[in-house]
Coordinates of C-alpha atoms in Angstrom, one line a residue:
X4 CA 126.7 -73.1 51.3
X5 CA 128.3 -74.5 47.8
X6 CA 130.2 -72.0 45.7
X7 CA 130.1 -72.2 42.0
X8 CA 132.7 -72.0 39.6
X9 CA 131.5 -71.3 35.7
X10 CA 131.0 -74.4 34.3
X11 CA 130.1 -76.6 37.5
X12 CA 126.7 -78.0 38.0
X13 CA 124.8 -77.4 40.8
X14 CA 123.3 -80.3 42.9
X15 CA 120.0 -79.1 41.8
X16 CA 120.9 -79.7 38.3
X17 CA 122.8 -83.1 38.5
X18 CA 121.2 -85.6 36.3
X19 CA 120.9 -89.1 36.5
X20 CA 119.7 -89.1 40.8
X21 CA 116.7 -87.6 42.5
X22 CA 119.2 -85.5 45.0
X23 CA 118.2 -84.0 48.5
X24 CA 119.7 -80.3 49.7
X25 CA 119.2 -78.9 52.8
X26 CA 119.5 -75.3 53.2
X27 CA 118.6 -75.2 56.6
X28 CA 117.7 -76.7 60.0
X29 CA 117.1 -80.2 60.9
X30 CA 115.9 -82.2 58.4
X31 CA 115.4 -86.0 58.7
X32 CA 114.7 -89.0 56.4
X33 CA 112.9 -92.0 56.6
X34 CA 114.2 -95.0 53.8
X35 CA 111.8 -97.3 52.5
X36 CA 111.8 -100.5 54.4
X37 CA 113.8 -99.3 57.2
X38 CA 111.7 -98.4 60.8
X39 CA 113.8 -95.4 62.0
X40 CA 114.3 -92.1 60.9
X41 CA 117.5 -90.6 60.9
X42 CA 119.3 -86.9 60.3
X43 CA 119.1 -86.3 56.6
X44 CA 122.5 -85.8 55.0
X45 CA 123.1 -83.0 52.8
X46 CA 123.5 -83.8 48.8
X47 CA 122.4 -87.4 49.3
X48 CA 120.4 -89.5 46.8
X49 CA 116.9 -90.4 47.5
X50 CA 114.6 -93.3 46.5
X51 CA 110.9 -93.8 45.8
X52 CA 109.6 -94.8 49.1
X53 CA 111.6 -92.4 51.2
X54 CA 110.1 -90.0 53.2
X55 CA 112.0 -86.2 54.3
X56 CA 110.4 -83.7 57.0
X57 CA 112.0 -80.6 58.0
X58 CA 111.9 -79.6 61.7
X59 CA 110.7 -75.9 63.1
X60 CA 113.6 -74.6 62.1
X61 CA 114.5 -76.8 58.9
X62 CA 114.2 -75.9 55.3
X63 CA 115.1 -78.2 52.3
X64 CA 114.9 -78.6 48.2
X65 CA 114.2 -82.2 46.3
X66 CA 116.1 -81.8 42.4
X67 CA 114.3 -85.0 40.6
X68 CA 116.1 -86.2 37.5
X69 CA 114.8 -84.4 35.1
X70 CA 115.6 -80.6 36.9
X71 CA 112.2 -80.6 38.6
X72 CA 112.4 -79.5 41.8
X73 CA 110.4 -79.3 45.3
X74 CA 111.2 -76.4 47.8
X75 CA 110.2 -77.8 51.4
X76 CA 109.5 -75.1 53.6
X77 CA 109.7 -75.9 57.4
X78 CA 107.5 -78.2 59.7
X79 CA 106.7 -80.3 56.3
X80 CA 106.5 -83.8 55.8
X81 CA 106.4 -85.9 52.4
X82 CA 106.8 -89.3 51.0
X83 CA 108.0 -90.0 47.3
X84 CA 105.3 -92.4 46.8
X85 CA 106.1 -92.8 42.8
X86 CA 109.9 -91.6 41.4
X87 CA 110.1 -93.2 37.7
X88 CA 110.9 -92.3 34.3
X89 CA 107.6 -92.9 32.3
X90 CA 107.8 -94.4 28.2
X91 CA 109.1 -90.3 27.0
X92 CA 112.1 -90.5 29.5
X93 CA 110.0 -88.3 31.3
X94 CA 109.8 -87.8 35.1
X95 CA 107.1 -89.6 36.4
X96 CA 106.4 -88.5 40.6
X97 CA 103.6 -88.7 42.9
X98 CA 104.4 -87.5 46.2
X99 CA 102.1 -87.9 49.5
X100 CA 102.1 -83.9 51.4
X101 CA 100.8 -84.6 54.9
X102 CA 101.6 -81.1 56.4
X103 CA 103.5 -77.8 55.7
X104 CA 104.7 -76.0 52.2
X105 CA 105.8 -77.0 49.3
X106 CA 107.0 -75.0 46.1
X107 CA 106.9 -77.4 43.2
X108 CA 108.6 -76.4 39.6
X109 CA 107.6 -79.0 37.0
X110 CA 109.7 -79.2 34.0
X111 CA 108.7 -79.9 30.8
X112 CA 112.4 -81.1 28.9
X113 CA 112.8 -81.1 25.6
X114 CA 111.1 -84.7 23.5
X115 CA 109.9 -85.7 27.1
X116 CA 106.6 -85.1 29.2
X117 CA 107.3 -84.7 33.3
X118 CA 103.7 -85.9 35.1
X119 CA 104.0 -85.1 38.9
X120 CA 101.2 -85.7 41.2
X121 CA 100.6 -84.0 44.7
X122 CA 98.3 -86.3 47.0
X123 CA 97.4 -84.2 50.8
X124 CA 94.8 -85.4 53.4
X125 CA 91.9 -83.4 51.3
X126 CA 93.0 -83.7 47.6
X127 CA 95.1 -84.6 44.5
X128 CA 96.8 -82.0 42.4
X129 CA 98.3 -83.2 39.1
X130 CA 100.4 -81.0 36.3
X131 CA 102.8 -80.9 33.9
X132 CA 104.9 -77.8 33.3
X133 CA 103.4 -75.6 36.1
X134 CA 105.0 -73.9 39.3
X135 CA 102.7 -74.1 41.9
X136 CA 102.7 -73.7 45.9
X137 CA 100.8 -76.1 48.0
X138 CA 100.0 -75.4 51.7
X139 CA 98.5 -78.6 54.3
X140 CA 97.4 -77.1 57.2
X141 CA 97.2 -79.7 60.5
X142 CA 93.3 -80.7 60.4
X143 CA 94.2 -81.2 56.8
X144 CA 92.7 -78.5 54.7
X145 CA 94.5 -77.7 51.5
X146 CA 95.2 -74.9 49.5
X147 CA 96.8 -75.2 45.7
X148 CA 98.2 -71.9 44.2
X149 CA 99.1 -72.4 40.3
X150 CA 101.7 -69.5 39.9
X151 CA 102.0 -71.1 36.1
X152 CA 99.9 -73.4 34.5
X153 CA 97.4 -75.1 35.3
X154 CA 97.0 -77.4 38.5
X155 CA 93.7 -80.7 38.3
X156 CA 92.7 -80.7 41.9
X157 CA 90.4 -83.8 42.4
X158 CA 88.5 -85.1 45.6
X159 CA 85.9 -86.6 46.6
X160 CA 85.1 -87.4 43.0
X161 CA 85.1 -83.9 41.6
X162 CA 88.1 -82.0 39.6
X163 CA 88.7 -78.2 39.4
X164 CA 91.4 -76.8 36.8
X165 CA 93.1 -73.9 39.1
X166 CA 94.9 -71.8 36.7
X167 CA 97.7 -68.7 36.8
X168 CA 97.5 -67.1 40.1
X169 CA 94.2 -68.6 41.7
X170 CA 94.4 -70.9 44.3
X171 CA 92.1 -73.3 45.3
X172 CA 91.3 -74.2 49.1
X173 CA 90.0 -77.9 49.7
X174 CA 89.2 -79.6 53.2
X175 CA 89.2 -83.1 53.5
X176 CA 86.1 -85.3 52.5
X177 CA 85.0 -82.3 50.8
X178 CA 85.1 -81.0 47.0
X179 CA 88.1 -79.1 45.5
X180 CA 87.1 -75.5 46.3
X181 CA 86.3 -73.1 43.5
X182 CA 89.4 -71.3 42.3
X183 CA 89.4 -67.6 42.8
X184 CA 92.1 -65.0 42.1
X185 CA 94.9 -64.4 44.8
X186 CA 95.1 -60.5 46.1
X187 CA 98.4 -58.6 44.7
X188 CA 101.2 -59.1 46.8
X189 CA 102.6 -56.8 49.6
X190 CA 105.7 -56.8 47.6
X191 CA 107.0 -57.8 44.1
X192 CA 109.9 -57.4 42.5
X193 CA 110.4 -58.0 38.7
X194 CA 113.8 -58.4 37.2
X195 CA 114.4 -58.2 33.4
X196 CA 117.4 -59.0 31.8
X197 CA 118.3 -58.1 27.9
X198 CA 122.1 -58.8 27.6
X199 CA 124.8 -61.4 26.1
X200 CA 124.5 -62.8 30.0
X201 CA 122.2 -65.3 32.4
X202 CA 120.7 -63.7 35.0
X203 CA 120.8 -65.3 38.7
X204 CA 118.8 -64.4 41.5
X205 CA 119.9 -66.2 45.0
X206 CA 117.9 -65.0 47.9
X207 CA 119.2 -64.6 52.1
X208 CA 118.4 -68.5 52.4
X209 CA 120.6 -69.1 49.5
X210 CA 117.8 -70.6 47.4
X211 CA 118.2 -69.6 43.4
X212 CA 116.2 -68.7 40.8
X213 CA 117.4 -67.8 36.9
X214 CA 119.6 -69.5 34.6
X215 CA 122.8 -71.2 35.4
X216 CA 125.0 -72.4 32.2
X217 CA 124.7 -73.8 29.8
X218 CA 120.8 -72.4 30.0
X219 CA 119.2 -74.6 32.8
X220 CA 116.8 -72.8 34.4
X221 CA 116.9 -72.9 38.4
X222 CA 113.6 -72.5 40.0
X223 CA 113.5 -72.8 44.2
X224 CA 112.1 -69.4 45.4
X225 CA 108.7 -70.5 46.3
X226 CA 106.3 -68.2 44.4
X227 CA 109.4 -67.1 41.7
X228 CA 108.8 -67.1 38.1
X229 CA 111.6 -67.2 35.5
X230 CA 111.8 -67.4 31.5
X231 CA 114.0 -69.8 29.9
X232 CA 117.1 -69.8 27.8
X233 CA 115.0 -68.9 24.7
X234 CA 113.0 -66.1 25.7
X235 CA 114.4 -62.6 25.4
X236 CA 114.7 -60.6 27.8
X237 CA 115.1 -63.0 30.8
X238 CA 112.7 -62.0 33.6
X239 CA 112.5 -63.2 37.0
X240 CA 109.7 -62.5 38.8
X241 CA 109.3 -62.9 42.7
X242 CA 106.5 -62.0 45.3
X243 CA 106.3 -61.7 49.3
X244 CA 110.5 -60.6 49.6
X245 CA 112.3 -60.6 52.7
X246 CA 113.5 -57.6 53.9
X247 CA 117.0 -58.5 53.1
X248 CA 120.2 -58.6 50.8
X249 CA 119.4 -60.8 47.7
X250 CA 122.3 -61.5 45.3
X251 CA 121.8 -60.7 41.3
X252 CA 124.6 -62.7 39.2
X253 CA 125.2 -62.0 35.5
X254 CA 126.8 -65.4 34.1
X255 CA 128.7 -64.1 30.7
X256 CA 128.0 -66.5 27.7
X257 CA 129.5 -64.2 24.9
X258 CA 131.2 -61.2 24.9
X259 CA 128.4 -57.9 24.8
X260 CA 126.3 -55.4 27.1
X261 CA 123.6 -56.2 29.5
X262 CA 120.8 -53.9 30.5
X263 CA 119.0 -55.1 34.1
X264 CA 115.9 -53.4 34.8
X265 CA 113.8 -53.5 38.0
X266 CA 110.0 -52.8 38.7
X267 CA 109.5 -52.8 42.9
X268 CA 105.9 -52.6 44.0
X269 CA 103.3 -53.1 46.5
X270 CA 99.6 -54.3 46.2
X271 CA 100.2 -53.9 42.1
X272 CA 100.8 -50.1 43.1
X273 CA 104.5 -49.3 41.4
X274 CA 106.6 -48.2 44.3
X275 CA 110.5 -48.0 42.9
X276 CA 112.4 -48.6 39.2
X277 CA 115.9 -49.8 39.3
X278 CA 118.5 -49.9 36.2
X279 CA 121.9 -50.8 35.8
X280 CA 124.0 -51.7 32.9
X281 CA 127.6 -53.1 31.7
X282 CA 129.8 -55.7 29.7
X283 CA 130.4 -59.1 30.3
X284 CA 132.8 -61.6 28.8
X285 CA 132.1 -65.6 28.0
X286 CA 132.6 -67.4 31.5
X287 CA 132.7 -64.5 33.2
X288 CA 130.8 -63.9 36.6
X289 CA 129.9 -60.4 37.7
X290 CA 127.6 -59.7 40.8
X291 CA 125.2 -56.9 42.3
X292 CA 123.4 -56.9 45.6
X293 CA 120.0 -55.8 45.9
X294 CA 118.3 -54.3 48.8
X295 CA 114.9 -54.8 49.8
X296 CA 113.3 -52.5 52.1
X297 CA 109.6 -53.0 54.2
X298 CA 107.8 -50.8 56.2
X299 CA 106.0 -52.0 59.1
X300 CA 102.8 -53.8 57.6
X301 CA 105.3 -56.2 55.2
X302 CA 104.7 -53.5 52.4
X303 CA 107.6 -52.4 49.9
X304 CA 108.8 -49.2 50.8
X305 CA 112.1 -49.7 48.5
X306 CA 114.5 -51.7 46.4
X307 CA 117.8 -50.5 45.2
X308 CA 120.9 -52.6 43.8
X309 CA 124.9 -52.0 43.7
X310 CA 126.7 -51.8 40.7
X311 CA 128.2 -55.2 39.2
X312 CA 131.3 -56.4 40.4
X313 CA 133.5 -59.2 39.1
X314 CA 133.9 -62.1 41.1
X315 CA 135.3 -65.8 40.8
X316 CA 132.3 -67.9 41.7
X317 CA 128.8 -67.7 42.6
X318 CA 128.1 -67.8 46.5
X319 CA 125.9 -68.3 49.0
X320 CA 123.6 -71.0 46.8
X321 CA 122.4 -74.1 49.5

Protein backbone atom coordinates (compact mmCIF):
# COMPACT_ATOMS: atom_id res chain seq x y z
CA UNK A 1 0.00 0.00 0.00
CA UNK A 2 1.49 3.67 -0.80
CA UNK A 3 1.18 6.20 2.02
CA UNK A 4 0.64 9.85 1.19
CA UNK A 5 2.15 12.69 2.47
CA UNK A 6 0.19 16.28 1.69
CA UNK A 7 1.43 17.47 -1.35
CA UNK A 8 2.57 14.01 -3.10
CA UNK A 9 0.80 12.79 -6.09
CA UNK A 10 -0.61 9.65 -6.24
CA UNK A 11 0.32 7.13 -9.08
CA UNK A 12 -3.22 7.50 -10.26
CA UNK A 13 -2.64 11.13 -10.76
CA UNK A 14 0.86 11.22 -12.38
CA UNK A 15 0.72 12.94 -15.61
CA UNK A 16 2.64 12.54 -18.53
CA UNK A 17 2.40 8.07 -18.53
CA UNK A 18 -0.57 5.81 -18.76
CA UNK A 19 0.55 4.01 -15.28
CA UNK A 20 -0.62 0.35 -14.12
CA UNK A 21 -1.46 -0.32 -10.09
CA UNK A 22 -2.17 -3.37 -8.80
CA UNK A 23 -3.99 -3.58 -5.66
CA UNK A 24 -4.26 -7.13 -5.50
CA UNK A 25 -3.48 -10.65 -6.69
CA UNK A 26 -1.68 -11.75 -9.72
CA UNK A 27 -1.89 -9.65 -12.39
CA UNK A 28 0.05 -10.27 -15.72
CA UNK A 29 0.96 -8.18 -18.84
CA UNK A 30 1.34 -8.98 -22.28
CA UNK A 31 3.74 -5.99 -24.40
CA UNK A 32 2.96 -5.37 -27.84
CA UNK A 33 5.24 -7.27 -30.08
CA UNK A 34 6.51 -9.53 -27.46
CA UNK A 35 4.98 -13.51 -27.43
CA UNK A 36 5.01 -14.11 -23.63
CA UNK A 37 3.18 -12.81 -20.82
CA UNK A 38 4.79 -12.04 -17.78
CA UNK A 39 3.95 -10.90 -13.90
CA UNK A 40 2.80 -7.31 -14.09
CA UNK A 41 4.88 -4.99 -12.07
CA UNK A 42 3.36 -2.66 -9.75
CA UNK A 43 3.52 1.33 -10.83
CA UNK A 44 4.85 0.47 -14.23
CA UNK A 45 4.12 2.35 -17.49
CA UNK A 46 2.08 0.86 -20.12
CA UNK A 47 1.82 1.21 -23.93
CA UNK A 48 -0.93 1.09 -26.62
CA UNK A 49 -0.76 -2.43 -27.59
CA UNK A 50 -0.27 -4.01 -24.22
CA UNK A 51 -2.53 -6.19 -22.85
CA UNK A 52 -3.19 -6.70 -18.56
CA UNK A 53 -5.53 -9.60 -17.01
CA UNK A 54 -5.97 -10.13 -13.39
CA UNK A 55 -6.05 -13.76 -12.16
CA UNK A 56 -8.98 -15.24 -9.68
CA UNK A 57 -7.62 -13.52 -7.02
CA UNK A 58 -6.12 -10.31 -8.81
CA UNK A 59 -7.54 -6.82 -8.85
CA UNK A 60 -5.86 -3.79 -10.62
CA UNK A 61 -6.48 0.13 -11.78
CA UNK A 62 -5.19 1.71 -15.34
CA UNK A 63 -4.53 5.90 -14.55
CA UNK A 64 -4.28 7.23 -18.44
CA UNK A 65 -2.67 10.60 -18.88
CA UNK A 66 -5.18 12.65 -18.57
CA UNK A 67 -6.54 11.20 -14.79
CA UNK A 68 -8.96 8.81 -16.43
CA UNK A 69 -8.91 5.81 -14.94
CA UNK A 70 -10.04 1.96 -15.33
CA UNK A 71 -10.74 -0.26 -12.24
CA UNK A 72 -10.13 -4.00 -13.33
CA UNK A 73 -11.92 -6.22 -11.22
CA UNK A 74 -10.69 -9.87 -11.09
CA UNK A 75 -10.64 -12.69 -13.90
CA UNK A 76 -10.60 -9.61 -16.51
CA UNK A 77 -8.73 -9.30 -19.50
CA UNK A 78 -8.15 -6.14 -21.81
CA UNK A 79 -5.93 -4.77 -24.55
CA UNK A 80 -5.20 -0.96 -25.01
CA UNK A 81 -5.91 -1.15 -28.53
CA UNK A 82 -5.69 2.97 -29.10
CA UNK A 83 -3.69 5.18 -26.17
CA UNK A 84 -3.13 8.80 -27.89
CA UNK A 85 -3.64 12.35 -27.21
CA UNK A 86 -6.21 13.47 -29.98
CA UNK A 87 -5.83 17.52 -31.72
CA UNK A 88 -7.38 19.12 -27.89
CA UNK A 89 -4.54 17.31 -25.87
CA UNK A 90 -7.22 15.18 -25.00
CA UNK A 91 -7.02 11.43 -24.14
CA UNK A 92 -7.90 9.47 -26.95
CA UNK A 93 -8.43 5.29 -25.86
CA UNK A 94 -10.12 2.42 -27.25
CA UNK A 95 -9.75 -0.56 -25.26
CA UNK A 96 -10.73 -4.31 -26.39
CA UNK A 97 -12.83 -6.03 -22.94
CA UNK A 98 -12.86 -9.76 -23.68
CA UNK A 99 -14.09 -10.98 -20.16
CA UNK A 100 -14.64 -9.70 -16.51
CA UNK A 101 -15.44 -5.96 -14.92
CA UNK A 102 -14.40 -2.93 -15.51
CA UNK A 103 -15.14 0.48 -13.75
CA UNK A 104 -14.26 3.26 -16.22
CA UNK A 105 -14.12 7.13 -14.98
CA UNK A 106 -13.75 9.38 -18.02
CA UNK A 107 -12.46 12.81 -17.47
CA UNK A 108 -13.30 15.64 -19.17
CA UNK A 109 -10.06 18.31 -18.29
CA UNK A 110 -10.20 21.61 -18.61
CA UNK A 111 -9.78 23.16 -22.75
CA UNK A 112 -9.50 19.37 -23.69
CA UNK A 113 -12.08 16.59 -24.81
CA UNK A 114 -11.18 12.78 -23.45
CA UNK A 115 -13.04 10.17 -26.15
CA UNK A 116 -12.61 6.50 -24.71
CA UNK A 117 -14.06 3.63 -26.48
CA UNK A 118 -14.97 0.17 -24.90
CA UNK A 119 -15.06 -2.70 -27.65
CA UNK A 120 -16.46 -6.56 -25.92
CA UNK A 121 -17.33 -9.66 -28.04
CA UNK A 122 -21.15 -8.21 -28.35
CA UNK A 123 -20.71 -4.37 -28.62
CA UNK A 124 -18.98 -0.94 -28.52
CA UNK A 125 -19.62 1.55 -25.85
CA UNK A 126 -18.19 5.07 -26.51
CA UNK A 127 -18.29 8.38 -23.91
CA UNK A 128 -16.91 11.28 -22.88
CA UNK A 129 -17.22 12.41 -19.28
CA UNK A 130 -19.23 9.39 -17.97
CA UNK A 131 -18.49 6.75 -15.18
CA UNK A 132 -19.77 3.65 -16.22
CA UNK A 133 -19.36 -0.27 -15.28
CA UNK A 134 -19.01 -2.78 -17.94
CA UNK A 135 -19.49 -6.55 -17.28
CA UNK A 136 -18.35 -9.49 -20.24
CA UNK A 137 -19.62 -12.55 -19.15
CA UNK A 138 -17.72 -15.86 -20.87
CA UNK A 139 -20.17 -16.62 -23.94
CA UNK A 140 -19.75 -12.99 -24.40
CA UNK A 141 -22.87 -11.19 -23.43
CA UNK A 142 -22.46 -7.62 -22.34
CA UNK A 143 -23.91 -5.44 -19.93
CA UNK A 144 -23.08 -1.43 -19.88
CA UNK A 145 -24.22 0.45 -16.68
CA UNK A 146 -23.83 4.45 -17.20
CA UNK A 147 -23.59 5.57 -13.40
CA UNK A 148 -23.04 9.26 -15.15
CA UNK A 149 -23.54 10.31 -18.45
CA UNK A 150 -24.38 8.88 -21.10
CA UNK A 151 -22.77 5.55 -22.69
CA UNK A 152 -23.39 4.96 -27.27
CA UNK A 153 -23.66 1.22 -27.25
CA UNK A 154 -23.46 0.07 -31.00
CA UNK A 155 -23.66 -3.47 -32.65
CA UNK A 156 -24.64 -5.06 -35.21
CA UNK A 157 -25.39 -1.81 -36.87
CA UNK A 158 -27.75 -0.31 -34.30
CA UNK A 159 -26.78 2.35 -31.33
CA UNK A 160 -28.67 2.81 -28.02
CA UNK A 161 -27.85 6.01 -25.69
CA UNK A 162 -27.82 4.28 -22.02
CA UNK A 163 -28.04 7.10 -19.72
CA UNK A 164 -27.70 7.65 -15.60
CA UNK A 165 -28.34 4.45 -13.89
CA UNK A 166 -29.74 2.16 -16.75
CA UNK A 167 -27.82 -0.43 -18.07
CA UNK A 168 -28.02 -2.01 -21.15
CA UNK A 169 -27.48 -5.86 -21.69
CA UNK A 170 -26.16 -6.93 -25.27
CA UNK A 171 -25.28 -10.59 -26.58
CA UNK A 172 -23.10 -11.00 -29.36
CA UNK A 173 -24.34 -10.75 -33.03
CA UNK A 174 -27.30 -9.30 -31.57
CA UNK A 175 -28.56 -5.51 -31.08
CA UNK A 176 -27.67 -3.25 -28.06
CA UNK A 177 -30.38 -4.17 -25.65
CA UNK A 178 -32.96 -1.58 -24.64
CA UNK A 179 -31.76 0.33 -21.61
CA UNK A 180 -33.97 -0.02 -18.53
CA UNK A 181 -33.46 1.35 -15.06
CA UNK A 182 -31.20 -0.54 -12.44
CA UNK A 183 -33.14 -1.70 -9.01
CA UNK A 184 -31.94 0.48 -5.82
CA UNK A 185 -29.09 -0.92 -4.26
CA UNK A 186 -28.95 -3.24 -1.20
CA UNK A 187 -26.81 -0.64 0.29
CA UNK A 188 -25.79 3.05 -0.37
CA UNK A 189 -24.05 5.21 1.41
CA UNK A 190 -23.87 9.09 0.64
CA UNK A 191 -21.24 11.28 2.03
CA UNK A 192 -21.46 15.13 1.97
CA UNK A 193 -18.87 17.27 2.72
CA UNK A 194 -19.34 21.36 3.42
CA UNK A 195 -15.99 22.49 4.98
CA UNK A 196 -12.59 24.48 4.19
CA UNK A 197 -11.33 20.53 3.51
CA UNK A 198 -11.29 17.63 0.59
CA UNK A 199 -13.02 14.74 1.43
CA UNK A 200 -11.37 11.19 0.77
CA UNK A 201 -12.98 8.04 0.85
CA UNK A 202 -10.46 4.78 0.53
CA UNK A 203 -12.30 1.58 0.77
CA UNK A 204 -10.84 -2.28 2.55
CA UNK A 205 -9.10 -2.89 -1.02
CA UNK A 206 -7.47 0.44 -0.62
CA UNK A 207 -9.14 1.81 -3.80
CA UNK A 208 -10.08 5.84 -3.39
CA UNK A 209 -12.53 7.92 -4.27
CA UNK A 210 -12.73 12.04 -3.47
CA UNK A 211 -10.42 14.70 -3.92
CA UNK A 212 -6.71 14.65 -3.32
CA UNK A 213 -4.84 18.16 -3.52
CA UNK A 214 -4.64 20.46 -5.21
CA UNK A 215 -8.50 19.39 -6.32
CA UNK A 216 -7.91 16.26 -8.54
CA UNK A 217 -10.69 14.17 -8.27
CA UNK A 218 -9.88 10.31 -7.62
CA UNK A 219 -12.52 8.06 -8.93
CA UNK A 220 -11.66 3.97 -8.52
CA UNK A 221 -14.63 2.57 -6.41
CA UNK A 222 -16.52 0.87 -9.13
CA UNK A 223 -20.05 2.21 -9.04
CA UNK A 224 -18.72 5.56 -6.77
CA UNK A 225 -19.77 8.95 -7.70
CA UNK A 226 -17.86 12.10 -6.57
CA UNK A 227 -18.29 16.06 -7.20
CA UNK A 228 -15.40 17.99 -8.20
CA UNK A 229 -13.31 20.77 -6.66
CA UNK A 230 -15.97 23.40 -7.69
CA UNK A 231 -19.06 21.98 -6.50
CA UNK A 232 -20.11 22.73 -2.90
CA UNK A 233 -20.70 20.56 -0.75
CA UNK A 234 -18.44 17.66 -1.91
CA UNK A 235 -20.50 14.39 -2.12
CA UNK A 236 -19.36 11.01 -2.66
CA UNK A 237 -21.70 8.64 -3.43
CA UNK A 238 -21.13 4.79 -3.30
CA UNK A 239 -23.49 1.60 -3.78
CA UNK A 240 -23.09 -2.34 -3.02
CA UNK A 241 -20.49 -1.62 0.36
CA UNK A 242 -18.54 -4.26 1.83
CA UNK A 243 -19.19 -5.08 5.17
CA UNK A 244 -16.06 -3.48 6.33
CA UNK A 245 -13.86 -0.52 7.78
CA UNK A 246 -13.69 2.19 4.97
CA UNK A 247 -11.34 5.23 5.76
CA UNK A 248 -12.89 8.97 5.41
CA UNK A 249 -9.82 11.59 5.08
CA UNK A 250 -10.36 15.39 5.39
CA UNK A 251 -7.27 16.98 3.44
CA UNK A 252 -7.17 20.74 4.98
CA UNK A 253 -6.77 23.46 2.19
CA UNK A 254 -7.36 26.55 4.50
CA UNK A 255 -7.85 27.11 7.85
CA UNK A 256 -12.05 26.62 8.86
CA UNK A 257 -14.81 24.06 9.99
CA UNK A 258 -16.06 21.08 8.15
CA UNK A 259 -19.48 19.55 8.59
CA UNK A 260 -19.59 15.56 7.20
CA UNK A 261 -22.99 14.27 6.84
CA UNK A 262 -24.02 10.68 6.02
CA UNK A 263 -27.25 9.13 4.56
CA UNK A 264 -27.03 4.95 4.95
CA UNK A 265 -29.75 3.10 3.20
CA UNK A 266 -31.13 0.06 1.65
CA UNK A 267 -33.32 -0.57 -1.46
CA UNK A 268 -33.74 3.58 -1.50
CA UNK A 269 -35.38 2.86 2.08
CA UNK A 270 -33.30 5.33 4.59
CA UNK A 271 -31.78 3.07 7.17
CA UNK A 272 -29.11 5.27 9.36
CA UNK A 273 -27.91 9.31 9.37
CA UNK A 274 -24.36 9.96 10.39
CA UNK A 275 -22.78 13.58 11.32
CA UNK A 276 -19.63 14.70 12.59
CA UNK A 277 -17.87 18.00 12.56
CA UNK A 278 -14.40 19.88 13.32
CA UNK A 279 -11.51 22.26 12.22
CA UNK A 280 -8.93 21.73 9.93
CA UNK A 281 -5.74 23.65 9.05
CA UNK A 282 -3.96 24.07 5.37
CA UNK A 283 -1.98 20.74 4.81
CA UNK A 284 -3.36 19.24 7.41
CA UNK A 285 -4.69 15.45 7.35
CA UNK A 286 -7.33 14.35 9.83
CA UNK A 287 -9.02 10.77 9.52
CA UNK A 288 -12.30 8.93 10.63
CA UNK A 289 -13.17 5.30 10.08
CA UNK A 290 -16.51 4.26 9.05
CA UNK A 291 -18.25 1.15 9.79
CA UNK A 292 -20.42 -0.65 7.56
CA UNK A 293 -22.70 -3.19 8.90
CA UNK A 294 -24.98 -6.03 6.60
CA UNK A 295 -27.42 -8.39 7.69
CA UNK A 296 -27.60 -11.65 6.11
CA UNK A 297 -29.27 -10.92 2.60
CA UNK A 298 -26.28 -8.12 1.80
CA UNK A 299 -28.79 -5.43 3.09
CA UNK A 300 -27.59 -2.31 5.24
CA UNK A 301 -28.42 -2.82 8.64
CA UNK A 302 -25.91 0.14 9.78
CA UNK A 303 -23.14 2.72 9.25
CA UNK A 304 -21.50 4.61 11.94
CA UNK A 305 -18.02 6.67 11.84
CA UNK A 306 -15.33 7.60 14.61
CA UNK A 307 -14.47 10.99 15.28
CA UNK A 308 -11.50 12.70 13.17
CA UNK A 309 -8.13 12.13 14.30
CA UNK A 310 -4.97 13.81 13.03
CA UNK A 311 -2.61 11.90 11.25
CA UNK A 312 0.70 12.39 9.13
CA UNK A 313 -0.30 10.76 5.84
CA UNK A 314 -2.96 9.04 4.07
CA UNK A 315 -2.84 5.13 4.26
CA UNK A 316 -3.90 2.12 2.99
CA UNK A 317 -4.44 3.65 -0.89
CA UNK A 318 -3.03 0.68 -3.61
Amino acid sequence: AHKIHMGVDLPSVQAGGTILTIIAGDVIVHEDGTSLDRAAVDGEELSQGDRVATGPDGRAVITFFDGSTQTLASDTDITLDKLTSNSSGGLSAEIQQDKGTTWNNVLRPEDSVSEFKVNTPAAVGAVRDTSFLVTVDLDGTTEFWSRIGTVDVTSEGEDVAVGPGTSSLTDPGEAPGLPVPKPRADSEVQLELASSSWLLVVDPDGLAAGILPPGVPVNQIPLTLITDYTQAPQQVYMLDLQEDTYQVYFLGKETGDFHLTGRGSSKGTLVETIAIQGSSEPNQILRSEMDVDLDADGKLAGISVTDPEQVDEITGIN
